Amino acid sequence: MSIRSIRPGPLTRLLNMHTFQQTRPFTLPSLSQPTPRVLTASRILPFAPLPLFRTISAIDSYSKFLPFLAESTVTARDPITNYPTRAFLTVGYGPLSETFLSKVECDVEKWTVGARSGETAFKNEVRDDGGNGLFEYLDTLWRLEPLEKALAGKGVERTKVELEVRFRFRSALHATMMGAMEGQVAGMMIEAFEKRIREVEGR
């Protein structure tokens, strides 16, 4: 399993520069525009892709086992597949929390489940948070890759599970307060799903 976090460079590096040698005015970066973050994690699990896909797409059960998720309510489903297409998700850490309306895309042929919230999902719609939400956007994408039984060994079906979380904090204050747990989020989510699938499948 690998976890990667992309963060803005430390402000202290700028403060330690020899400013008297600069030929252009010295300015500090804006603390009101945190840079986008990308977190990733992956794991190989001893399950076929379909039960994993069903567990990941069961968004209404997320709040029962996922860290940092207080509520999860599906509000719309595809009339043919019955997979969710819209959901309310309340995410947070400590005293900070925010409820998002998320666009959900479940593609069983590609083995992907994605949820987009905030400006990336509703660019032309007015936000009702008064500009005080935790995130500008919060997107997650799950990918499943079935592994050949010959490679998996002993004929047991195995699947590579990949998770990508993309987000941007609305303010530097939120980035600082949430930063302590940021790098662990993706890995904790995959571990929570692994525990959940084992409970569902009785293993």
PDB file of C-alpha atoms in Angstrom:
ATOM      1  CA  MET A   1       0.000   0.000   0.000  1.00  0.00           C
ATOM      2  CA  SER A   2       1.262   3.442  -0.871  1.00  0.00           C
ATOM      3  CA  ILE A   3       0.027   6.814   0.263  1.00  0.00           C
ATOM      4  CA  ARG A   4       1.048  10.006  -1.388  1.00  0.00           C
ATOM      5  CA  SER A   5       0.103  13.535  -0.336  1.00  0.00           C
ATOM      6  CA  ILE A   6       0.804  16.624  -2.407  1.00  0.00           C
ATOM      7  CA  ARG A   7       1.141  19.688  -0.193  1.00  0.00           C
ATOM      8  CA  PRO A   8       2.223  23.314  -0.614  1.00  0.00           C
ATOM      9  CA  GLY A   9       5.877  24.061   0.172  1.00  0.00           C
ATOM     10  CA  PRO A  10       6.631  25.171   3.734  1.00  0.00           C
ATOM     11  CA  LEU A  11       6.448  28.891   4.321  1.00  0.00           C
ATOM     12  CA  THR A  12       9.610  28.719   6.394  1.00  0.00           C
ATOM     13  CA  ARG A  13      11.700  28.049   3.292  1.00  0.00           C
ATOM     14  CA  LEU A  14      10.731  31.461   1.961  1.00  0.00           C
ATOM     15  CA  LEU A  15      11.500  33.133   5.272  1.00  0.00           C
ATOM     16  CA  ASN A  16      14.996  31.600   5.341  1.00  0.00           C
ATOM     17  CA  MET A  17      15.956  32.974   1.913  1.00  0.00           C
ATOM     18  CA  HIS A  18      18.594  35.762   1.666  1.00  0.00           C
ATOM     19  CA  THR A  19      16.138  38.450   0.658  1.00  0.00           C
ATOM     20  CA  PHE A  20      18.795  41.136   0.409  1.00  0.00           C
ATOM     21  CA  GLN A  21      20.213  39.379  -2.680  1.00  0.00           C
ATOM     22  CA  GLN A  22      16.942  39.500  -4.580  1.00  0.00           C
ATOM     23  CA  THR A  23      16.549  41.882  -7.480  1.00  0.00           C
ATOM     24  CA  ARG A  24      12.749  41.802  -7.381  1.00  0.00           C
ATOM     25  CA  PRO A  25      10.326  42.633  -4.566  1.00  0.00           C
ATOM     26  CA  PHE A  26       9.908  39.890  -1.975  1.00  0.00           C
ATOM     27  CA  THR A  27       6.319  38.779  -1.478  1.00  0.00           C
ATOM     28  CA  LEU A  28       4.829  36.006   0.594  1.00  0.00           C
ATOM     29  CA  PRO A  29       2.441  33.558  -1.042  1.00  0.00           C
ATOM     30  CA  SER A  30      -1.248  34.057  -0.441  1.00  0.00           C
ATOM     31  CA  LEU A  31      -2.438  31.986   2.498  1.00  0.00           C
ATOM     32  CA  SER A  32      -6.050  32.285   1.341  1.00  0.00           C
ATOM     33  CA  GLN A  33      -5.585  29.974  -1.657  1.00  0.00           C
ATOM     34  CA  PRO A  34      -4.438  26.517  -0.519  1.00  0.00           C
ATOM     35  CA  THR A  35      -3.183  24.361  -3.363  1.00  0.00           C
ATOM     36  CA  PRO A  36      -5.015  21.220  -4.537  1.00  0.00           C
ATOM     37  CA  ARG A  37      -4.237  17.970  -2.768  1.00  0.00           C
ATOM     38  CA  VAL A  38      -4.125  14.427  -4.139  1.00  0.00           C
ATOM     39  CA  LEU A  39      -4.042  11.373  -1.873  1.00  0.00           C
ATOM     40  CA  THR A  40      -3.717   7.825  -3.172  1.00  0.00           C
ATOM     41  CA  ALA A  41      -3.672   4.334  -1.729  1.00  0.00           C
ATOM     42  CA  SER A  42      -3.819   0.820  -3.171  1.00  0.00           C
ATOM     43  CA  ARG A  43      -4.148  -2.723  -1.918  1.00  0.00           C
ATOM     44  CA  ILE A  44      -4.638  -6.238  -3.294  1.00  0.00           C
ATOM     45  CA  LEU A  45      -7.594  -8.014  -1.669  1.00  0.00           C
ATOM     46  CA  PRO A  46      -8.588 -11.711  -1.872  1.00  0.00           C
ATOM     47  CA  PHE A  47     -12.010 -11.044  -3.372  1.00  0.00           C
ATOM     48  CA  ALA A  48     -13.575 -10.992  -6.817  1.00  0.00           C
ATOM     49  CA  PRO A  49     -14.272  -7.465  -8.110  1.00  0.00           C
ATOM     50  CA  LEU A  50     -18.080  -7.694  -7.984  1.00  0.00           C
ATOM     51  CA  PRO A  51     -18.535  -7.946  -4.199  1.00  0.00           C
ATOM     52  CA  LEU A  52     -15.958  -5.177  -3.785  1.00  0.00           C
ATOM     53  CA  PHE A  53     -17.816  -3.021  -6.296  1.00  0.00           C
ATOM     54  CA  ARG A  54     -21.113  -3.593  -4.503  1.00  0.00           C
ATOM     55  CA  THR A  55     -19.608  -2.613  -1.173  1.00  0.00           C
ATOM     56  CA  ILE A  56     -17.976   0.530  -2.549  1.00  0.00           C
ATOM     57  CA  SER A  57     -21.138   1.599  -4.398  1.00  0.00           C
ATOM     58  CA  ALA A  58     -23.298   1.151  -1.273  1.00  0.00           C
ATOM     59  CA  ILE A  59     -22.835   4.796  -0.359  1.00  0.00           C
ATOM     60  CA  ASP A  60     -25.761   4.882   2.049  1.00  0.00           C
ATOM     61  CA  SER A  61     -23.785   2.582   4.372  1.00  0.00           C
ATOM     62  CA  TYR A  62     -20.575   4.663   4.337  1.00  0.00           C
ATOM     63  CA  SER A  63     -21.302   6.437   7.625  1.00  0.00           C
ATOM     64  CA  LYS A  64     -21.396   3.069   9.411  1.00  0.00           C
ATOM     65  CA  PHE A  65     -17.729   2.295   8.857  1.00  0.00           C
ATOM     66  CA  LEU A  66     -15.786   5.057   7.069  1.00  0.00           C
ATOM     67  CA  PRO A  67     -13.608   7.433   9.115  1.00  0.00           C
ATOM     68  CA  PHE A  68     -14.346  11.172   8.939  1.00  0.00           C
ATOM     69  CA  LEU A  69     -17.836  10.512   7.508  1.00  0.00           C
ATOM     70  CA  ALA A  70     -20.712  11.309   9.865  1.00  0.00           C
ATOM     71  CA  GLU A  71     -23.673  10.900   7.493  1.00  0.00           C
ATOM     72  CA  SER A  72     -24.308   9.378   4.070  1.00  0.00           C
ATOM     73  CA  THR A  73     -27.696   9.522   2.380  1.00  0.00           C
ATOM     74  CA  VAL A  74     -28.456   8.488  -1.200  1.00  0.00           C
ATOM     75  CA  THR A  75     -30.983  10.868  -2.772  1.00  0.00           C
ATOM     76  CA  ALA A  76     -31.202   9.514  -6.340  1.00  0.00           C
ATOM     77  CA  ARG A  77     -30.532   6.233  -8.147  1.00  0.00           C
ATOM     78  CA  ASP A  78     -30.140   5.085 -11.714  1.00  0.00           C
ATOM     79  CA  PRO A  79     -33.536   3.687 -12.803  1.00  0.00           C
ATOM     80  CA  ILE A  80     -31.884   0.768 -14.623  1.00  0.00           C
ATOM     81  CA  THR A  81     -28.946  -0.291 -12.428  1.00  0.00           C
ATOM     82  CA  ASN A  82     -30.248   1.073  -9.105  1.00  0.00           C
ATOM     83  CA  TYR A  83     -26.751   2.335  -8.340  1.00  0.00           C
ATOM     84  CA  PRO A  84     -26.657   5.774  -6.626  1.00  0.00           C
ATOM     85  CA  THR A  85     -26.307   8.922  -8.726  1.00  0.00           C
ATOM     86  CA  ARG A  86     -26.703  11.605  -6.017  1.00  0.00           C
ATOM     87  CA  ALA A  87     -25.934  11.566  -2.314  1.00  0.00           C
ATOM     88  CA  PHE A  88     -25.506  13.847   0.674  1.00  0.00           C
ATOM     89  CA  LEU A  89     -22.226  13.240   2.506  1.00  0.00           C
ATOM     90  CA  THR A  90     -21.216  14.914   5.755  1.00  0.00           C
ATOM     91  CA  VAL A  91     -17.447  14.891   6.237  1.00  0.00           C
ATOM     92  CA  GLY A  92     -15.325  16.388   8.958  1.00  0.00           C
ATOM     93  CA  TYR A  93     -12.701  16.076  11.647  1.00  0.00           C
ATOM     94  CA  GLY A  94     -13.049  17.312  15.216  1.00  0.00           C
ATOM     95  CA  PRO A  95     -15.133  20.497  15.348  1.00  0.00           C
ATOM     96  CA  LEU A  96     -15.047  20.977  11.564  1.00  0.00           C
ATOM     97  CA  SER A  97     -17.652  19.423   9.283  1.00  0.00           C
ATOM     98  CA  GLU A  98     -19.447  20.043   6.011  1.00  0.00           C
ATOM     99  CA  THR A  99     -22.319  18.428   4.135  1.00  0.00           C
ATOM    100  CA  PHE A 100     -21.889  17.979   0.384  1.00  0.00           C
ATOM    101  CA  LEU A 101     -24.287  17.101  -2.365  1.00  0.00           C
ATOM    102  CA  SER A 102     -22.270  14.648  -4.455  1.00  0.00           C
ATOM    103  CA  LYS A 103     -22.616  13.427  -8.015  1.00  0.00           C
ATOM    104  CA  VAL A 104     -21.978   9.694  -8.059  1.00  0.00           C
ATOM    105  CA  GLU A 105     -20.956   7.581 -11.057  1.00  0.00           C
ATOM    106  CA  CYS A 106     -20.894   3.778 -10.770  1.00  0.00           C
ATOM    107  CA  ASP A 107     -19.551   1.969 -13.839  1.00  0.00           C
ATOM    108  CA  VAL A 108     -19.578  -1.782 -13.345  1.00  0.00           C
ATOM    109  CA  GLU A 109     -18.029  -2.391 -16.777  1.00  0.00           C
ATOM    110  CA  LYS A 110     -14.987  -0.266 -15.918  1.00  0.00           C
ATOM    111  CA  TRP A 111     -15.057  -1.267 -12.250  1.00  0.00           C
ATOM    112  CA  THR A 112     -15.027   2.371 -11.090  1.00  0.00           C
ATOM    113  CA  VAL A 113     -17.004   4.302  -8.495  1.00  0.00           C
ATOM    114  CA  GLY A 114     -16.554   8.063  -8.386  1.00  0.00           C
ATOM    115  CA  ALA A 115     -18.093  10.855  -6.327  1.00  0.00           C
ATOM    116  CA  ARG A 116     -17.616  14.548  -7.065  1.00  0.00           C
ATOM    117  CA  SER A 117     -18.599  17.346  -4.701  1.00  0.00           C
ATOM    118  CA  GLY A 118     -18.261  21.108  -4.689  1.00  0.00           C
ATOM    119  CA  GLU A 119     -17.062  23.216  -7.591  1.00  0.00           C
ATOM    120  CA  THR A 120     -15.949  20.270  -9.754  1.00  0.00           C
ATOM    121  CA  ALA A 121     -19.438  18.775  -9.649  1.00  0.00           C
ATOM    122  CA  PHE A 122     -21.670  21.852  -9.634  1.00  0.00           C
ATOM    123  CA  LYS A 123     -19.705  24.630 -11.307  1.00  0.00           C
ATOM    124  CA  ASN A 124     -22.744  26.649 -12.364  1.00  0.00           C
ATOM    125  CA  GLU A 125     -24.754  26.259  -9.181  1.00  0.00           C
ATOM    126  CA  VAL A 126     -24.766  28.642  -6.237  1.00  0.00           C
ATOM    127  CA  ARG A 127     -23.322  27.292  -3.007  1.00  0.00           C
ATOM    128  CA  ASP A 128     -25.386  27.814   0.100  1.00  0.00           C
ATOM    129  CA  ASP A 129     -22.507  27.664   2.592  1.00  0.00           C
ATOM    130  CA  GLY A 130     -21.781  31.385   2.391  1.00  0.00           C
ATOM    131  CA  GLY A 131     -18.230  30.653   1.271  1.00  0.00           C
ATOM    132  CA  ASN A 132     -17.394  29.138   4.654  1.00  0.00           C
ATOM    133  CA  GLY A 133     -17.249  25.450   3.761  1.00  0.00           C
ATOM    134  CA  LEU A 134     -14.251  23.250   4.475  1.00  0.00           C
ATOM    135  CA  PHE A 135     -13.538  22.392   0.855  1.00  0.00           C
ATOM    136  CA  GLU A 136     -13.701  24.016  -2.540  1.00  0.00           C
ATOM    137  CA  TYR A 137     -14.188  20.496  -3.849  1.00  0.00           C
ATOM    138  CA  LEU A 138     -13.820  16.900  -2.702  1.00  0.00           C
ATOM    139  CA  ASP A 139     -13.604  14.093  -5.275  1.00  0.00           C
ATOM    140  CA  THR A 140     -13.023  10.381  -4.755  1.00  0.00           C
ATOM    141  CA  LEU A 141     -12.399   7.691  -7.353  1.00  0.00           C
ATOM    142  CA  TRP A 142     -12.229   3.948  -6.728  1.00  0.00           C
ATOM    143  CA  ARG A 143     -10.741   1.651  -9.357  1.00  0.00           C
ATOM    144  CA  LEU A 144     -10.839  -2.138  -9.293  1.00  0.00           C
ATOM    145  CA  GLU A 145      -8.500  -4.289 -11.353  1.00  0.00           C
ATOM    146  CA  PRO A 146      -9.238  -8.036 -11.456  1.00  0.00           C
ATOM    147  CA  LEU A 147      -6.058 -10.115 -11.263  1.00  0.00           C
ATOM    148  CA  GLU A 148      -5.593 -13.344 -13.189  1.00  0.00           C
ATOM    149  CA  LYS A 149      -6.058 -16.424 -11.048  1.00  0.00           C
ATOM    150  CA  ALA A 150      -2.738 -17.798 -12.270  1.00  0.00           C
ATOM    151  CA  LEU A 151      -0.995 -14.723 -10.912  1.00  0.00           C
ATOM    152  CA  ALA A 152      -3.060 -14.634  -7.765  1.00  0.00           C
ATOM    153  CA  GLY A 153      -2.000 -18.168  -6.842  1.00  0.00           C
ATOM    154  CA  LYS A 154      -3.965 -21.290  -5.888  1.00  0.00           C
ATOM    155  CA  GLY A 155      -6.898 -20.248  -8.049  1.00  0.00           C
ATOM    156  CA  VAL A 156      -8.113 -17.638  -5.538  1.00  0.00           C
ATOM    157  CA  GLU A 157      -9.653 -14.543  -7.097  1.00  0.00           C
ATOM    158  CA  ARG A 158      -7.905 -11.340  -6.133  1.00  0.00           C
ATOM    159  CA  THR A 159      -8.503  -7.715  -7.019  1.00  0.00           C
ATOM    160  CA  LYS A 160      -6.287  -4.654  -6.916  1.00  0.00           C
ATOM    161  CA  VAL A 161      -8.133  -1.779  -5.254  1.00  0.00           C
ATOM    162  CA  GLU A 162      -6.978   1.782  -5.926  1.00  0.00           C
ATOM    163  CA  LEU A 163      -8.322   4.911  -4.271  1.00  0.00           C
ATOM    164  CA  GLU A 164      -7.663   8.495  -5.321  1.00  0.00           C
ATOM    165  CA  VAL A 165      -8.888  11.458  -3.281  1.00  0.00           C
ATOM    166  CA  ARG A 166      -8.650  14.954  -4.757  1.00  0.00           C
ATOM    167  CA  PHE A 167      -9.575  18.053  -2.792  1.00  0.00           C
ATOM    168  CA  ARG A 168      -8.750  21.639  -2.011  1.00  0.00           C
ATOM    169  CA  PHE A 169      -9.334  23.333   1.302  1.00  0.00           C
ATOM    170  CA  ARG A 170     -11.238  26.587   1.215  1.00  0.00           C
ATOM    171  CA  SER A 171      -8.816  28.347   3.568  1.00  0.00           C
ATOM    172  CA  ALA A 172      -5.319  27.979   4.972  1.00  0.00           C
ATOM    173  CA  LEU A 173      -6.808  27.716   8.471  1.00  0.00           C
ATOM    174  CA  HIS A 174      -8.754  24.611   7.489  1.00  0.00           C
ATOM    175  CA  ALA A 175      -5.676  23.161   5.804  1.00  0.00           C
ATOM    176  CA  THR A 176      -3.678  23.616   9.013  1.00  0.00           C
ATOM    177  CA  MET A 177      -6.351  22.135  11.260  1.00  0.00           C
ATOM    178  CA  MET A 178      -6.925  19.092   9.033  1.00  0.00           C
ATOM    179  CA  GLY A 179      -3.300  18.662   7.982  1.00  0.00           C
ATOM    180  CA  ALA A 180      -2.358  16.343  10.831  1.00  0.00           C
ATOM    181  CA  MET A 181      -4.582  13.563   9.474  1.00  0.00           C
ATOM    182  CA  GLU A 182      -4.394  14.397   5.779  1.00  0.00           C
ATOM    183  CA  GLY A 183      -1.724  11.916   4.726  1.00  0.00           C
ATOM    184  CA  GLN A 184      -3.459   9.011   6.469  1.00  0.00           C
ATOM    185  CA  VAL A 185      -6.948   9.437   5.026  1.00  0.00           C
ATOM    186  CA  ALA A 186      -6.696   7.313   1.855  1.00  0.00           C
ATOM    187  CA  GLY A 187      -5.025   4.410   3.632  1.00  0.00           C
ATOM    188  CA  MET A 188      -7.566   4.491   6.455  1.00  0.00           C
ATOM    189  CA  MET A 189     -10.419   4.439   3.945  1.00  0.00           C
ATOM    190  CA  ILE A 190      -9.107   1.355   2.150  1.00  0.00           C
ATOM    191  CA  GLU A 191      -8.547  -0.402   5.477  1.00  0.00           C
ATOM    192  CA  ALA A 192     -12.116   0.427   6.496  1.00  0.00           C
ATOM    193  CA  PHE A 193     -13.467  -0.982   3.227  1.00  0.00           C
ATOM    194  CA  GLU A 194     -11.402  -4.138   3.628  1.00  0.00           C
ATOM    195  CA  LYS A 195     -12.853  -4.678   7.093  1.00  0.00           C
ATOM    196  CA  ARG A 196     -16.347  -3.997   5.766  1.00  0.00           C
ATOM    197  CA  ILE A 197     -16.081  -6.435   2.845  1.00  0.00           C
ATOM    198  CA  ARG A 198     -14.809  -9.147   5.184  1.00  0.00           C
ATOM    199  CA  GLU A 199     -17.815  -8.586   7.435  1.00  0.00           C
ATOM    200  CA  VAL A 200     -20.247  -8.652   4.499  1.00  0.00           C
ATOM    201  CA  GLU A 201     -18.684 -11.731   2.917  1.00  0.00           C
ATOM    202  CA  GLY A 202     -18.212 -13.491   6.241  1.00  0.00           C
ATOM    203  CA  ARG A 203     -14.428 -13.924   6.009  1.00  0.00           C
TER     204      ARG A 203
END
